[in-house]
Amino acid sequence: DVKVTQSSRYLVKRTGEKVFLECVQDMDHENMFWYRQDPGLGLRLIYFSYDVKMKEKGDIPEGYSVSREKKERFSLILESASTNQTSMYLCASGGTLGYTFGSGTRLTVV
Amino acid sequence: QKEVEQDPGPLSVPEGAIVSLNCTYSNSAFQYFMWYRQYSRKGPELLMYTYSSGNKEDGRFTAQVDKSSKYISLFIRDSQPSDSATYLCAMSPNTGTASKLTFGTGTRLQVTL
């Protein structure tokens, strides 16, 4: 069964902490994506990557960075977490024919 | 104005009803259209995929695309309580660059016994 695995389901972090969200896919997809999902705002694209070591900003990249050292792994980094980054974070891989999403990480910044 | 508009609901229907979920869009370059289903506290899962205009059927689900009106629909026949979820439409232009999808905000559906 093909999978996108996010390392944590729930995280609670303090304001100012550096936060790492990890995502691994086993489908050999070139493209990987990080979204955040908030009520009333839907899915908003933070960053995406179409190849190893390549990254592109999405619609809301401010306060985030990413790393893709290997094809199967795409990490989202919050350099200094803030309360307005409390959200559901979803990783996905795939392309025009559709994405496969992970189960999400619910991040709370206090 | 958002590129993709979707009524957030909630939409409540009795078991066995026919459900119609809809999205409108403004970008005429969109060629690929998808519907995702998202259960509470889970990631979205791909439900239906269509290319360009026309209909596609899969069991109780039918996806319909009308590019002339920039309007897509998902119909669910004989709805079941297990269909209770948020349904997101998504679409993409005919391009190979990273194949980014643009999502609607989702419609929450509740099917009652």
mmCIF file of C-alpha atoms in Angstrom:
data_model
loop_
_atom_site.group_PDB
_atom_site.id
_atom_site.type_symbol
_atom_site.label_atom_id
_atom_site.label_comp_id
_atom_site.label_asym_id
_atom_site.label_seq_id
_atom_site.Cartn_x
_atom_site.Cartn_y
_atom_site.Cartn_z
ATOM 1 C CA ASP A 1 0.000 0.000 0.000
ATOM 2 C CA VAL A 2 1.516 3.297 -1.104
ATOM 3 C CA LYS A 3 2.057 5.781 1.628
ATOM 4 C CA VAL A 4 2.989 9.269 2.662
ATOM 5 C CA THR A 5 4.078 9.197 6.272
ATOM 6 C CA GLN A 6 4.285 12.222 8.534
ATOM 7 C CA SER A 7 6.419 11.708 11.600
ATOM 8 C CA SER A 8 4.056 13.171 14.200
ATOM 9 C CA ARG A 9 0.267 13.347 14.509
ATOM 10 C CA TYR A 10 0.247 15.941 17.286
ATOM 11 C CA LEU A 11 2.915 18.415 18.382
ATOM 12 C CA VAL A 12 2.925 21.135 21.009
ATOM 13 C CA LYS A 13 5.776 23.634 20.810
ATOM 14 C CA ARG A 14 6.649 26.891 22.524
ATOM 15 C CA THR A 15 6.880 30.257 20.815
ATOM 16 C CA GLY A 16 10.365 30.785 19.405
ATOM 17 C CA GLU A 17 11.258 27.096 19.132
ATOM 18 C CA LYS A 18 12.644 25.654 15.923
ATOM 19 C CA VAL A 19 10.252 22.989 14.675
ATOM 20 C CA PHE A 20 10.882 20.201 12.188
ATOM 21 C CA LEU A 21 8.048 18.384 10.429
ATOM 22 C CA GLU A 22 9.147 15.302 8.532
ATOM 23 C CA CYS A 23 7.476 13.609 5.576
ATOM 24 C CA VAL A 24 8.469 10.422 3.774
ATOM 25 C CA GLN A 25 6.885 8.898 0.643
ATOM 26 C CA ASP A 26 7.447 5.464 -0.823
ATOM 27 C CA MET A 27 6.013 6.059 -4.307
ATOM 28 C CA ASP A 28 9.146 7.396 -6.009
ATOM 29 C CA HIS A 29 7.321 10.661 -6.821
ATOM 30 C CA GLU A 30 9.324 13.615 -8.074
ATOM 31 C CA ASN A 31 6.939 16.194 -6.605
ATOM 32 C CA MET A 32 6.303 16.791 -2.926
ATOM 33 C CA PHE A 33 4.257 19.493 -1.225
ATOM 34 C CA TRP A 34 3.623 21.050 2.167
ATOM 35 C CA TYR A 35 0.232 22.588 2.937
ATOM 36 C CA ARG A 36 -1.390 24.035 5.979
ATOM 37 C CA GLN A 37 -5.123 23.697 6.498
ATOM 38 C CA ASP A 38 -7.159 26.144 8.547
ATOM 39 C CA PRO A 39 -10.949 26.398 8.995
ATOM 40 C CA GLY A 40 -12.502 28.625 6.361
ATOM 41 C CA LEU A 41 -9.208 29.018 4.487
ATOM 42 C CA GLY A 42 -8.825 25.528 3.066
ATOM 43 C CA LEU A 43 -5.492 24.147 1.945
ATOM 44 C CA ARG A 44 -2.760 26.707 1.424
ATOM 45 C CA LEU A 45 0.500 25.761 -0.260
ATOM 46 C CA ILE A 46 3.601 26.616 1.752
ATOM 47 C CA TYR A 47 6.414 25.094 -0.326
ATOM 48 C CA PHE A 48 6.854 22.428 -2.936
ATOM 49 C CA SER A 49 9.726 20.517 -4.483
ATOM 50 C CA TYR A 50 9.917 18.897 -7.895
ATOM 51 C CA ASP A 51 13.327 17.310 -7.456
ATOM 52 C CA VAL A 52 15.997 16.574 -4.893
ATOM 53 C CA LYS A 53 17.524 19.769 -3.533
ATOM 54 C CA MET A 54 15.000 21.838 -5.501
ATOM 55 C CA LYS A 55 12.348 23.925 -3.800
ATOM 56 C CA GLU A 56 9.804 26.519 -4.805
ATOM 57 C CA LYS A 57 7.790 28.922 -2.691
ATOM 58 C CA GLY A 58 4.076 28.399 -2.546
ATOM 59 C CA ASP A 59 1.449 30.937 -1.585
ATOM 60 C CA ILE A 60 2.410 31.418 2.079
ATOM 61 C CA PRO A 61 6.153 30.690 2.548
ATOM 62 C CA GLU A 62 6.855 33.381 5.152
ATOM 63 C CA GLY A 63 8.170 31.925 8.400
ATOM 64 C CA TYR A 64 8.896 28.527 6.854
ATOM 65 C CA SER A 65 11.740 26.787 5.060
ATOM 66 C CA VAL A 66 12.122 23.316 3.587
ATOM 67 C CA SER A 67 14.745 20.706 2.928
ATOM 68 C CA ARG A 68 14.835 17.893 0.408
ATOM 69 C CA GLU A 69 18.107 16.003 0.593
ATOM 70 C CA LYS A 70 16.641 12.700 -0.629
ATOM 71 C CA LYS A 71 13.860 11.997 -3.105
ATOM 72 C CA GLU A 72 11.637 10.293 -0.565
ATOM 73 C CA ARG A 73 11.953 12.858 2.236
ATOM 74 C CA PHE A 74 10.671 16.438 2.408
ATOM 75 C CA SER A 75 11.014 18.397 5.637
ATOM 76 C CA LEU A 76 9.227 21.564 6.700
ATOM 77 C CA ILE A 77 11.050 23.834 9.136
ATOM 78 C CA LEU A 78 9.579 26.567 11.275
ATOM 79 C CA GLU A 79 12.638 28.636 12.155
ATOM 80 C CA SER A 80 11.014 30.397 15.118
ATOM 81 C CA ALA A 81 7.524 29.120 15.832
ATOM 82 C CA SER A 82 4.779 31.655 16.440
ATOM 83 C CA THR A 83 1.207 31.227 17.661
ATOM 84 C CA ASN A 84 -0.172 32.094 14.211
ATOM 85 C CA GLN A 85 1.514 28.951 12.907
ATOM 86 C CA THR A 86 -0.829 26.790 14.960
ATOM 87 C CA SER A 87 -2.478 24.689 12.274
ATOM 88 C CA MET A 88 -2.888 21.307 10.594
ATOM 89 C CA TYR A 89 0.098 20.613 8.347
ATOM 90 C CA LEU A 90 -0.318 18.219 5.446
ATOM 91 C CA CYS A 91 2.391 16.717 3.292
ATOM 92 C CA ALA A 92 1.585 15.332 -0.155
ATOM 93 C CA SER A 93 3.384 13.758 -3.074
ATOM 94 C CA GLY A 94 2.288 13.266 -6.677
ATOM 95 C CA GLY A 95 1.460 15.297 -9.749
ATOM 96 C CA THR A 96 -1.228 16.224 -12.236
ATOM 97 C CA LEU A 97 -2.923 12.864 -11.826
ATOM 98 C CA GLY A 98 -3.511 13.548 -8.149
ATOM 99 C CA TYR A 99 -1.753 13.721 -4.820
ATOM 100 C CA THR A 100 -1.404 11.260 -1.994
ATOM 101 C CA PHE A 101 -1.570 12.998 1.354
ATOM 102 C CA GLY A 102 -0.188 12.075 4.716
ATOM 103 C CA SER A 103 -2.445 11.931 7.770
ATOM 104 C CA GLY A 104 -1.368 15.384 8.879
ATOM 105 C CA THR A 105 0.385 16.912 11.877
ATOM 106 C CA ARG A 106 -1.675 19.035 14.234
ATOM 107 C CA LEU A 107 0.785 21.644 15.519
ATOM 108 C CA THR A 108 -0.064 23.853 18.461
ATOM 109 C CA VAL A 109 2.297 26.712 19.319
ATOM 110 C CA VAL A 110 1.846 28.061 22.842
ATOM 111 C CA GLN B 1 -11.890 36.541 -5.821
ATOM 112 C CA LYS B 2 -10.569 33.017 -5.307
ATOM 113 C CA GLU B 3 -9.625 30.910 -8.315
ATOM 114 C CA VAL B 4 -11.816 28.076 -7.038
ATOM 115 C CA GLU B 5 -15.059 28.649 -5.135
ATOM 116 C CA GLN B 6 -16.784 25.983 -3.093
ATOM 117 C CA ASP B 7 -19.715 26.307 -0.708
ATOM 118 C CA PRO B 8 -18.444 25.316 2.770
ATOM 119 C CA GLY B 9 -21.776 23.867 3.910
ATOM 120 C CA PRO B 10 -22.472 22.067 6.119
ATOM 121 C CA LEU B 11 -24.794 20.046 3.953
ATOM 122 C CA SER B 12 -27.017 17.632 5.864
ATOM 123 C CA VAL B 13 -28.961 14.926 4.013
ATOM 124 C CA PRO B 14 -30.843 11.776 5.047
ATOM 125 C CA GLU B 15 -29.398 8.369 4.279
ATOM 126 C CA GLY B 16 -30.234 7.269 0.739
ATOM 127 C CA ALA B 17 -30.442 10.792 -0.685
ATOM 128 C CA ILE B 18 -28.644 11.956 -3.822
ATOM 129 C CA VAL B 19 -25.982 14.493 -2.959
ATOM 130 C CA SER B 20 -24.689 17.175 -5.297
ATOM 131 C CA LEU B 21 -21.438 18.943 -4.483
ATOM 132 C CA ASN B 22 -20.168 21.745 -6.695
ATOM 133 C CA CYS B 23 -17.250 24.019 -7.460
ATOM 134 C CA THR B 24 -16.832 26.965 -9.785
ATOM 135 C CA TYR B 25 -13.535 28.256 -11.072
ATOM 136 C CA SER B 26 -12.199 31.230 -12.962
ATOM 137 C CA ASN B 27 -8.998 29.948 -14.614
ATOM 138 C CA SER B 28 -9.835 28.646 -18.098
ATOM 139 C CA ALA B 29 -6.436 26.899 -18.221
ATOM 140 C CA PHE B 30 -7.576 24.209 -15.774
ATOM 141 C CA GLN B 31 -7.723 20.834 -17.530
ATOM 142 C CA TYR B 32 -7.474 18.254 -14.747
ATOM 143 C CA PHE B 33 -10.191 18.030 -12.120
ATOM 144 C CA MET B 34 -10.274 16.004 -8.957
ATOM 145 C CA TRP B 35 -12.406 15.365 -5.919
ATOM 146 C CA TYR B 36 -10.904 14.510 -2.566
ATOM 147 C CA ARG B 37 -12.646 13.182 0.511
ATOM 148 C CA GLN B 38 -11.338 14.096 3.946
ATOM 149 C CA TYR B 39 -12.526 12.432 7.113
ATOM 150 C CA SER B 40 -12.125 14.253 10.405
ATOM 151 C CA ARG B 41 -8.496 14.371 11.626
ATOM 152 C CA LYS B 42 -7.252 12.608 8.472
ATOM 153 C CA GLY B 43 -5.516 13.717 5.296
ATOM 154 C CA PRO B 44 -7.525 14.082 2.057
ATOM 155 C CA GLU B 45 -7.797 11.006 -0.173
ATOM 156 C CA LEU B 46 -8.324 11.072 -3.922
ATOM 157 C CA LEU B 47 -11.869 10.048 -4.817
ATOM 158 C CA MET B 48 -12.373 10.906 -8.477
ATOM 159 C CA TYR B 49 -10.246 12.223 -11.322
ATOM 160 C CA THR B 50 -11.362 13.613 -14.688
ATOM 161 C CA TYR B 51 -9.597 15.232 -17.593
ATOM 162 C CA SER B 52 -11.272 18.067 -19.540
ATOM 163 C CA SER B 53 -15.056 18.012 -19.954
ATOM 164 C CA GLY B 54 -17.507 15.174 -19.511
ATOM 165 C CA ASN B 55 -18.694 12.668 -16.950
ATOM 166 C CA LYS B 56 -16.983 9.884 -15.074
ATOM 167 C CA GLU B 57 -18.704 7.278 -12.948
ATOM 168 C CA ASP B 58 -17.270 5.071 -10.214
ATOM 169 C CA GLY B 59 -19.793 3.094 -8.222
ATOM 170 C CA ARG B 60 -22.091 5.502 -6.386
ATOM 171 C CA PHE B 61 -19.982 8.508 -7.402
ATOM 172 C CA THR B 62 -20.232 10.550 -10.608
ATOM 173 C CA ALA B 63 -17.942 13.459 -11.443
ATOM 174 C CA GLN B 64 -19.082 15.976 -14.011
ATOM 175 C CA VAL B 65 -17.114 18.783 -15.661
ATOM 176 C CA ASP B 66 -18.610 21.635 -17.685
ATOM 177 C CA LYS B 67 -15.690 23.707 -18.915
ATOM 178 C CA SER B 68 -17.914 26.125 -20.835
ATOM 179 C CA SER B 69 -19.511 27.158 -17.541
ATOM 180 C CA LYS B 70 -16.351 26.612 -15.456
ATOM 181 C CA TYR B 71 -18.353 24.362 -13.166
ATOM 182 C CA ILE B 72 -17.667 20.907 -11.758
ATOM 183 C CA SER B 73 -19.902 18.607 -9.749
ATOM 184 C CA LEU B 74 -19.695 15.448 -7.700
ATOM 185 C CA PHE B 75 -22.874 13.386 -7.316
ATOM 186 C CA ILE B 76 -23.246 10.735 -4.648
ATOM 187 C CA ARG B 77 -26.113 8.287 -5.079
ATOM 188 C CA ASP B 78 -27.676 6.318 -2.234
ATOM 189 C CA SER B 79 -25.671 8.307 0.305
ATOM 190 C CA GLN B 80 -24.479 6.474 3.422
ATOM 191 C CA PRO B 81 -23.460 7.704 6.886
ATOM 192 C CA SER B 82 -19.914 6.627 5.972
ATOM 193 C CA ASP B 83 -19.974 9.339 3.275
ATOM 194 C CA SER B 84 -20.006 11.976 6.025
ATOM 195 C CA ALA B 85 -16.795 13.915 5.420
ATOM 196 C CA THR B 86 -15.452 17.094 3.878
ATOM 197 C CA TYR B 87 -15.220 17.021 0.088
ATOM 198 C CA LEU B 88 -12.602 19.156 -1.637
ATOM 199 C CA CYS B 89 -12.432 19.882 -5.330
ATOM 200 C CA ALA B 90 -9.031 20.406 -6.903
ATOM 201 C CA MET B 91 -7.845 21.338 -10.353
ATOM 202 C CA SER B 92 -4.688 21.867 -12.362
ATOM 203 C CA PRO B 93 -3.732 23.428 -15.701
ATOM 204 C CA ASN B 94 -2.252 21.325 -18.476
ATOM 205 C CA THR B 95 1.368 21.855 -17.567
ATOM 206 C CA GLY B 96 4.240 19.650 -16.470
ATOM 207 C CA THR B 97 5.838 22.111 -14.088
ATOM 208 C CA ALA B 98 5.404 20.578 -10.646
ATOM 209 C CA SER B 99 1.718 19.956 -11.429
ATOM 210 C CA LYS B 100 0.408 22.166 -8.658
ATOM 211 C CA LEU B 101 -3.209 21.678 -7.696
ATOM 212 C CA THR B 102 -5.530 24.499 -6.691
ATOM 213 C CA PHE B 103 -8.042 23.400 -4.065
ATOM 214 C CA GLY B 104 -11.475 24.587 -3.065
ATOM 215 C CA THR B 105 -12.029 25.184 0.637
ATOM 216 C CA GLY B 106 -14.178 22.066 0.977
ATOM 217 C CA THR B 107 -17.848 21.255 1.626
ATOM 218 C CA ARG B 108 -18.717 19.442 4.843
ATOM 219 C CA LEU B 109 -21.315 16.724 4.252
ATOM 220 C CA GLN B 110 -23.291 14.947 6.952
ATOM 221 C CA VAL B 111 -25.472 11.969 6.085
ATOM 222 C CA THR B 112 -27.960 11.230 8.835
ATOM 223 C CA LEU B 113 -29.709 7.947 9.657
#
